[in-house]
Short mmCIF file of C-alpha atoms and ligand atoms in Angstrom, two decimals:
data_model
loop_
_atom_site.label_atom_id
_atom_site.label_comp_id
_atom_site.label_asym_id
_atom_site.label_seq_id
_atom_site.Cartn_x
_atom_site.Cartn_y
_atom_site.Cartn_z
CA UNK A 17 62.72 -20.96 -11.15
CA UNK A 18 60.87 -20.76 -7.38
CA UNK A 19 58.20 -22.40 -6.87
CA UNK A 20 56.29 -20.66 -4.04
CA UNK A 21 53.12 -22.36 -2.99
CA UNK A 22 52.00 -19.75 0.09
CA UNK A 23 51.35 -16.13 0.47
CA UNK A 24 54.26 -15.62 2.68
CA UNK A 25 57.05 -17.21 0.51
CA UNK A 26 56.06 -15.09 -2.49
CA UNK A 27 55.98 -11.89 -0.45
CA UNK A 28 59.42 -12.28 1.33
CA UNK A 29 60.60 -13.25 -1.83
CA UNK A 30 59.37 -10.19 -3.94
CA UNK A 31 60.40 -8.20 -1.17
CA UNK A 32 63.93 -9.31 -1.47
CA UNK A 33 63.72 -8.02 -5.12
CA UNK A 34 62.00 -4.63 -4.04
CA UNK A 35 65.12 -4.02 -1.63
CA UNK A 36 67.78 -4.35 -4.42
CA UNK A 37 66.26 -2.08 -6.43
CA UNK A 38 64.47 -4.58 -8.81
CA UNK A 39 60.74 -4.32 -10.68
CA UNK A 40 58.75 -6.82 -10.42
CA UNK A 41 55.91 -8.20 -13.04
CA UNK A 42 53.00 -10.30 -13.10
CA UNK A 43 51.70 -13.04 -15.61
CA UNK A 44 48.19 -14.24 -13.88
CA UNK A 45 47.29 -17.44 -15.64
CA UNK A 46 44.87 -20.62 -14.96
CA UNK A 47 47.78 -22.84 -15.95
CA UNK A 48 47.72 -25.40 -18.57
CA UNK A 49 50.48 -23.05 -20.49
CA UNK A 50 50.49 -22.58 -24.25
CA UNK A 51 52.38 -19.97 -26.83
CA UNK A 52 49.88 -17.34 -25.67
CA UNK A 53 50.94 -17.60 -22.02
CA UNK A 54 53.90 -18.05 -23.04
CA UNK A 55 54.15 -14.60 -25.28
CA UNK A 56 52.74 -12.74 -22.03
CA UNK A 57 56.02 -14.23 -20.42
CA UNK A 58 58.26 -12.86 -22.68
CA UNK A 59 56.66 -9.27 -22.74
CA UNK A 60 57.01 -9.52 -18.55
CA UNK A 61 60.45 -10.51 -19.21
CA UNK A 62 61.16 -7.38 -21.43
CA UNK A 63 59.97 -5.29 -19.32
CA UNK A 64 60.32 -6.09 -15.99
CA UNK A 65 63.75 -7.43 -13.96
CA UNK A 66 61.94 -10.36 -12.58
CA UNK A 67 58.78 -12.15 -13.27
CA UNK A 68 56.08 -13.85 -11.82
CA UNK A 69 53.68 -15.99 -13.17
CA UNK A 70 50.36 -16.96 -11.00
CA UNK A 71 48.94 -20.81 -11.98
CA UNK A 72 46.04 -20.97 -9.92
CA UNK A 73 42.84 -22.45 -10.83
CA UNK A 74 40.51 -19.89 -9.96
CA UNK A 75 37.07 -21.62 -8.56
CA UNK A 76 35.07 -17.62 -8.06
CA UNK A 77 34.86 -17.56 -11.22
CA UNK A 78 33.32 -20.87 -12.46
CA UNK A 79 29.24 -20.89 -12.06
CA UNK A 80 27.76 -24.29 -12.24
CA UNK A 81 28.22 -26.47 -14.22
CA UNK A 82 30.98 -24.52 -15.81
CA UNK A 83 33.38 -27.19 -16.31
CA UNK A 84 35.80 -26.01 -13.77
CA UNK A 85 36.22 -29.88 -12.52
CA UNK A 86 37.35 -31.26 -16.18
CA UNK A 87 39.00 -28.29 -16.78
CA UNK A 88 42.72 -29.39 -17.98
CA UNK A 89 45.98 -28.92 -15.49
CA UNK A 90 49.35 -30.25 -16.30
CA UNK A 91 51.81 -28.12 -13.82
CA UNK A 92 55.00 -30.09 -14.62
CA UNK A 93 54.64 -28.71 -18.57
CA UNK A 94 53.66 -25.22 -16.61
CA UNK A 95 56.98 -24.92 -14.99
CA UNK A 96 58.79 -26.32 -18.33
CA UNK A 97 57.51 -23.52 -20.35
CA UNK A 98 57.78 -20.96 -17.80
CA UNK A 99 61.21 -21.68 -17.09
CA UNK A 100 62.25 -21.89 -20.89
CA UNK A 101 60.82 -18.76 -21.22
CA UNK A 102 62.52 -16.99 -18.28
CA UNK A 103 60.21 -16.80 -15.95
CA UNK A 104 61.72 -16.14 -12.16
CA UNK A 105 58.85 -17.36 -10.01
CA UNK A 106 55.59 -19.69 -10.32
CA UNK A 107 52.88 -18.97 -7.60
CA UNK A 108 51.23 -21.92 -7.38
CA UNK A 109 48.82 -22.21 -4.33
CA UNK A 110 46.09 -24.15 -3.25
CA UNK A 111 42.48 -23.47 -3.18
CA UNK A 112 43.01 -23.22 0.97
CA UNK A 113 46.25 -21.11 0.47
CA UNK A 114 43.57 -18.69 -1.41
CA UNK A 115 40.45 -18.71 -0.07
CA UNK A 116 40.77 -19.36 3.62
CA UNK A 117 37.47 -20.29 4.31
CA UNK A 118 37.60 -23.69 2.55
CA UNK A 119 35.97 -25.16 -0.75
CA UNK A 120 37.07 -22.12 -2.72
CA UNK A 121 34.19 -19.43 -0.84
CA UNK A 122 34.65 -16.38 0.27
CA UNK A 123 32.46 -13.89 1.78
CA UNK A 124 34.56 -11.33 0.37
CA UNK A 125 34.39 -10.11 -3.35
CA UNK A 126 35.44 -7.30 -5.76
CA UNK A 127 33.04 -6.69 -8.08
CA UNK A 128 32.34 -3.47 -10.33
CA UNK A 129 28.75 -2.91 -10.31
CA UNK A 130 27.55 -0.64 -13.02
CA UNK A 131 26.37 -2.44 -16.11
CA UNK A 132 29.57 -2.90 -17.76
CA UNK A 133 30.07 -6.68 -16.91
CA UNK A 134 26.59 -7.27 -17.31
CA UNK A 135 26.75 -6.22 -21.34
CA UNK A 136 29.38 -8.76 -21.92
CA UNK A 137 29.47 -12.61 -21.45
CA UNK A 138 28.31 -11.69 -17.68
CA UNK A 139 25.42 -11.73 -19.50
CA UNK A 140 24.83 -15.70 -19.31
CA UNK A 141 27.93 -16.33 -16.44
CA UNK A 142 26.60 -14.00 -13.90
CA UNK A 143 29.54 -14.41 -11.73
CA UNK A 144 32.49 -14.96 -13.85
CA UNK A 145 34.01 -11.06 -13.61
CA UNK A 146 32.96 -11.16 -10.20
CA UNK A 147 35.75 -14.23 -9.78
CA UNK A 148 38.23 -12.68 -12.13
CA UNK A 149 38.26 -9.25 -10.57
CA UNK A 150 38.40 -10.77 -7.13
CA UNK A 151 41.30 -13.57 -7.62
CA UNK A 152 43.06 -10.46 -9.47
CA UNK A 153 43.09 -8.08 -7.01
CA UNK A 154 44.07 -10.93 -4.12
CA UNK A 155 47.13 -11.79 -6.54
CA UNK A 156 47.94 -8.03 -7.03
CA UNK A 157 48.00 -7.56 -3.01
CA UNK A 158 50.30 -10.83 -2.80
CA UNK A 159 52.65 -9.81 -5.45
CA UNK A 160 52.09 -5.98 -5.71
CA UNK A 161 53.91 -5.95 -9.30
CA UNK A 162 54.72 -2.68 -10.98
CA UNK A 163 53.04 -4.23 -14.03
CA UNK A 164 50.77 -7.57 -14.86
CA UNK A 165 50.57 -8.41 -18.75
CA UNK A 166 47.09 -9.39 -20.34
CA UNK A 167 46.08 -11.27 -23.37
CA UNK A 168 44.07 -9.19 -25.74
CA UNK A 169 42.19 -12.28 -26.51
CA UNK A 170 40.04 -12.19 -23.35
CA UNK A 171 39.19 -8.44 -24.47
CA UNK A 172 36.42 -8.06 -22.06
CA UNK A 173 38.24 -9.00 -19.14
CA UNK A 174 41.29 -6.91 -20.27
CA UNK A 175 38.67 -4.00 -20.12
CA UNK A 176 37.37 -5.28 -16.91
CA UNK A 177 40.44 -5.31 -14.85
CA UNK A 178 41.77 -2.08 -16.13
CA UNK A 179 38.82 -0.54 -14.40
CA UNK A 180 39.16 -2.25 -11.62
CA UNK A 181 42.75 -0.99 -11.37
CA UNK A 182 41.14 2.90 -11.95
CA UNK A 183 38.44 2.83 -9.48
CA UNK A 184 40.31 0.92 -6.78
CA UNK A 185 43.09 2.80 -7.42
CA UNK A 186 45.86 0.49 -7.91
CA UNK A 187 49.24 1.36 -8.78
CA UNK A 188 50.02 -1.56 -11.84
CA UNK A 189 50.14 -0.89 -14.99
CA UNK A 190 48.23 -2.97 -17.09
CA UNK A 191 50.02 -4.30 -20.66
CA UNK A 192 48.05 -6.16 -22.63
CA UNK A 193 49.26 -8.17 -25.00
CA UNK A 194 48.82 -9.53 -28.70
CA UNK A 195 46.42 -12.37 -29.98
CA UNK A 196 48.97 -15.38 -30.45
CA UNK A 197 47.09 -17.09 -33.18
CA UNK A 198 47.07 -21.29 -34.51
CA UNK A 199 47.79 -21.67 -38.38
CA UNK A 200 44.69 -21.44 -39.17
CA UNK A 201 43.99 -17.78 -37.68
CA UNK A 202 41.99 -19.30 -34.74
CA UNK A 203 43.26 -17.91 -31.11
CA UNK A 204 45.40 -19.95 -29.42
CA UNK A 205 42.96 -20.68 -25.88
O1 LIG B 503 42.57 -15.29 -18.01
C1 LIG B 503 42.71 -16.13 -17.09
O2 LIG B 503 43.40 -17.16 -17.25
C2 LIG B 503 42.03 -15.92 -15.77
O3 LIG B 503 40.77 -15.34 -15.92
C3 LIG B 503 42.88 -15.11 -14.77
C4 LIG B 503 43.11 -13.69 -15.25
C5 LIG B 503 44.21 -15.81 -14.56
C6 LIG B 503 42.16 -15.04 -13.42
O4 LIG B 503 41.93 -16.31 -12.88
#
Protein backbone atom coordinates (compact mmCIF):
# COMPACT_ATOMS: atom_id res chain seq x y z
CA UNK A 1 0.00 0.00 0.00
CA UNK A 2 1.33 3.90 -0.79
CA UNK A 3 1.54 5.99 1.60
CA UNK A 4 1.26 9.50 0.11
CA UNK A 5 1.62 12.30 2.57
CA UNK A 6 1.26 15.52 -0.09
CA UNK A 7 -1.19 16.71 -2.59
CA UNK A 8 1.09 16.14 -5.42
CA UNK A 9 2.07 12.44 -4.79
CA UNK A 10 -1.59 11.42 -4.56
CA UNK A 11 -2.50 13.26 -7.75
CA UNK A 12 0.35 11.89 -10.01
CA UNK A 13 -0.39 8.78 -8.56
CA UNK A 14 -4.24 8.66 -9.29
CA UNK A 15 -3.43 10.02 -12.47
CA UNK A 16 -1.30 7.10 -13.36
CA UNK A 17 -4.47 4.96 -12.65
CA UNK A 18 -6.82 7.37 -14.72
CA UNK A 19 -4.38 6.80 -17.83
CA UNK A 20 -4.67 2.94 -17.79
CA UNK A 21 -8.06 2.98 -17.81
CA UNK A 22 -8.64 2.37 -14.01
CA UNK A 23 -11.60 3.86 -11.46
CA UNK A 24 -10.67 5.18 -8.69
CA UNK A 25 -12.60 5.32 -5.07
CA UNK A 26 -12.54 7.13 -1.98
CA UNK A 27 -12.81 6.04 1.80
CA UNK A 28 -12.52 9.61 3.78
CA UNK A 29 -11.88 8.68 7.36
CA UNK A 30 -10.43 10.50 10.69
CA UNK A 31 -8.27 7.42 11.23
CA UNK A 32 -8.19 5.39 14.27
CA UNK A 33 -9.68 2.38 11.91
CA UNK A 34 -12.27 -0.10 13.16
CA UNK A 35 -14.72 -2.87 11.34
CA UNK A 36 -16.87 0.06 10.22
CA UNK A 37 -14.01 1.71 8.30
CA UNK A 38 -13.02 -1.19 7.52
CA UNK A 39 -16.55 -2.45 5.79
CA UNK A 40 -16.44 1.00 3.77
CA UNK A 41 -13.03 -0.50 2.47
CA UNK A 42 -14.31 -3.48 1.26
CA UNK A 43 -17.43 -1.89 -0.54
CA UNK A 44 -14.57 0.64 -2.32
CA UNK A 45 -12.79 -2.44 -3.11
CA UNK A 46 -15.89 -4.05 -4.84
CA UNK A 47 -16.52 -1.51 -6.66
CA UNK A 48 -13.82 0.38 -7.67
CA UNK A 49 -10.19 -0.93 -9.33
CA UNK A 50 -8.22 0.95 -6.81
CA UNK A 51 -8.85 2.56 -3.55
CA UNK A 52 -8.05 5.29 -1.50
CA UNK A 53 -8.51 5.86 1.91
CA UNK A 54 -8.03 9.62 3.43
CA UNK A 55 -6.70 9.50 7.43
CA UNK A 56 -6.63 12.99 8.19
CA UNK A 57 -7.62 14.52 11.33
CA UNK A 58 -9.82 17.13 10.29
CA UNK A 59 -9.35 20.36 12.77
CA UNK A 60 -12.58 22.66 10.63
CA UNK A 61 -14.62 20.70 12.05
CA UNK A 62 -13.87 20.57 15.82
CA UNK A 63 -15.41 23.81 17.79
CA UNK A 64 -13.93 24.33 21.16
CA UNK A 65 -13.49 22.39 23.38
CA UNK A 66 -14.51 19.56 21.17
CA UNK A 67 -11.99 17.13 22.11
CA UNK A 68 -10.16 17.23 18.89
CA UNK A 69 -6.65 17.27 20.99
CA UNK A 70 -7.46 13.81 22.99
CA UNK A 71 -9.05 12.58 20.19
CA UNK A 72 -7.40 8.92 19.57
CA UNK A 73 -4.77 8.28 16.46
CA UNK A 74 -2.89 5.10 16.03
CA UNK A 75 -1.70 5.25 12.13
CA UNK A 76 0.53 2.13 12.26
CA UNK A 77 -2.93 -0.08 13.11
CA UNK A 78 -4.49 2.39 10.20
CA UNK A 79 -2.24 1.10 7.56
CA UNK A 80 -2.54 -2.65 9.07
CA UNK A 81 -6.18 -2.72 8.53
CA UNK A 82 -6.21 -0.87 5.41
CA UNK A 83 -3.79 -2.99 3.85
CA UNK A 84 -5.48 -6.33 5.08
CA UNK A 85 -8.39 -5.11 3.66
CA UNK A 86 -7.03 -4.15 0.21
CA UNK A 87 -6.76 -0.88 0.28
CA UNK A 88 -4.24 0.65 -2.61
CA UNK A 89 -3.40 4.04 -1.13
CA UNK A 90 -3.49 5.91 2.42
CA UNK A 91 -3.52 9.81 2.15
CA UNK A 92 -2.16 10.79 5.09
CA UNK A 93 -1.20 14.56 5.27
CA UNK A 94 -0.47 17.03 7.66
CA UNK A 95 -2.47 19.79 9.01
CA UNK A 96 0.10 22.23 6.79
CA UNK A 97 -0.16 19.80 3.75
CA UNK A 98 -4.08 20.79 4.16
CA UNK A 99 -4.64 23.97 5.23
CA UNK A 100 -1.83 26.13 3.97
CA UNK A 101 -2.26 28.89 6.09
CA UNK A 102 -1.02 27.18 9.28
CA UNK A 103 -2.76 25.96 12.62
CA UNK A 104 -5.49 24.22 10.64
CA UNK A 105 -7.40 27.93 9.36
CA UNK A 106 -8.54 28.73 6.39
CA UNK A 107 -10.24 31.65 5.05
CA UNK A 108 -11.86 29.50 2.66
CA UNK A 109 -15.00 27.28 3.43
CA UNK A 110 -17.85 25.25 1.83
CA UNK A 111 -20.71 25.52 3.62
CA UNK A 112 -24.52 24.93 2.57
CA UNK A 113 -26.46 27.62 4.02
CA UNK A 114 -30.14 26.97 4.12
CA UNK A 115 -31.34 25.52 7.39
CA UNK A 116 -30.62 22.02 6.76
CA UNK A 117 -27.38 21.75 8.93
CA UNK A 118 -28.78 23.95 11.36
CA UNK A 119 -31.84 21.25 12.21
CA UNK A 120 -29.35 18.62 12.97
CA UNK A 121 -26.48 18.39 15.56
CA UNK A 122 -25.31 21.88 13.88
CA UNK A 123 -27.67 22.76 16.19
CA UNK A 124 -25.19 22.81 19.35
CA UNK A 125 -21.67 22.40 16.98
CA UNK A 126 -22.26 25.38 14.87
CA UNK A 127 -19.37 24.63 12.71
CA UNK A 128 -18.98 20.99 12.48
CA UNK A 129 -20.74 20.53 8.71
CA UNK A 130 -19.08 23.58 7.87
CA UNK A 131 -15.56 21.44 8.51
CA UNK A 132 -16.91 18.25 7.07
CA UNK A 133 -18.22 19.71 3.86
CA UNK A 134 -15.07 21.73 3.44
CA UNK A 135 -12.23 18.93 4.21
CA UNK A 136 -14.62 16.80 1.78
CA UNK A 137 -14.70 18.73 -1.04
CA UNK A 138 -10.63 19.59 -0.68
CA UNK A 139 -10.17 15.62 -0.61
CA UNK A 140 -12.60 15.18 -3.60
CA UNK A 141 -10.46 17.91 -5.70
CA UNK A 142 -7.14 15.96 -4.56
CA UNK A 143 -8.38 12.59 -5.42
CA UNK A 144 -11.32 13.31 -7.85
CA UNK A 145 -12.71 9.57 -7.29
CA UNK A 146 -15.53 8.26 -9.41
CA UNK A 147 -17.09 7.24 -6.09
CA UNK A 148 -16.40 7.92 -2.08
CA UNK A 149 -18.28 5.34 0.30
CA UNK A 150 -20.14 6.69 3.52
CA UNK A 151 -21.17 5.15 6.73
CA UNK A 152 -24.87 5.28 7.25
CA UNK A 153 -24.12 5.75 10.85
CA UNK A 154 -23.22 9.45 10.55
CA UNK A 155 -26.76 9.79 8.70
CA UNK A 156 -26.78 13.48 8.84
CA UNK A 157 -23.58 14.00 7.34
CA UNK A 158 -24.29 11.28 4.68
CA UNK A 159 -27.29 13.66 3.83
CA UNK A 160 -25.08 16.60 4.08
CA UNK A 161 -22.46 15.74 1.63
CA UNK A 162 -24.77 14.32 -0.90
CA UNK A 163 -26.05 17.83 -1.24
CA UNK A 164 -23.09 19.24 -1.33
CA UNK A 165 -22.18 16.94 -4.25
CA UNK A 166 -25.82 18.22 -6.03
CA UNK A 167 -25.47 21.85 -5.63
CA UNK A 168 -21.75 22.06 -6.35
CA UNK A 169 -22.15 19.83 -8.91
CA UNK A 170 -19.69 17.19 -8.44
CA UNK A 171 -19.30 14.26 -10.48
CA UNK A 172 -18.87 11.26 -7.42
CA UNK A 173 -21.17 9.14 -6.64
CA UNK A 174 -21.91 8.85 -3.20
CA UNK A 175 -22.40 4.98 -1.63
CA UNK A 176 -23.24 4.86 1.61
CA UNK A 177 -22.80 2.13 3.48
CA UNK A 178 -24.34 -0.21 6.28
CA UNK A 179 -24.29 0.31 10.18
CA UNK A 180 -21.45 -2.24 11.28
CA UNK A 181 -22.81 -2.93 14.68
CA UNK A 182 -20.84 -4.33 18.37
CA UNK A 183 -22.61 -7.51 19.92
CA UNK A 184 -24.62 -5.75 21.70
CA UNK A 185 -26.45 -3.78 18.73
CA UNK A 186 -24.55 -0.53 19.65
CA UNK A 187 -22.71 1.15 16.41
CA UNK A 188 -19.39 0.47 16.08
CA UNK A 189 -17.84 4.54 16.38
O1 LIG B 1 -16.82 10.80 9.24
C1 LIG B 1 -15.65 11.20 9.40
O2 LIG B 1 -14.76 10.47 9.87
C2 LIG B 1 -15.29 12.62 9.04
O3 LIG B 1 -16.31 13.51 9.33
C3 LIG B 1 -14.84 12.78 7.57
C4 LIG B 1 -15.97 12.47 6.61
C5 LIG B 1 -13.67 11.85 7.30
C6 LIG B 1 -14.39 14.22 7.31
O4 LIG B 1 -13.32 14.59 8.14
Amino acid sequence: MIIAKTVKEVREQVNEWRKQGLTVGLVPTMGYLHEGHASLVDRAVAECDKVVASDFLNPTQFGPGEDLESYPRDFEHDCELLEAHGCDMVFYPSVDEMYPDGNGKTDTYVEILDDMPKQLCGKTRPIHFRGVCTVVSKLFNIVVPDKAFFGQKDAQQLAIIKRMVRDLSYGIEIVGCPIIREEDGLAKS
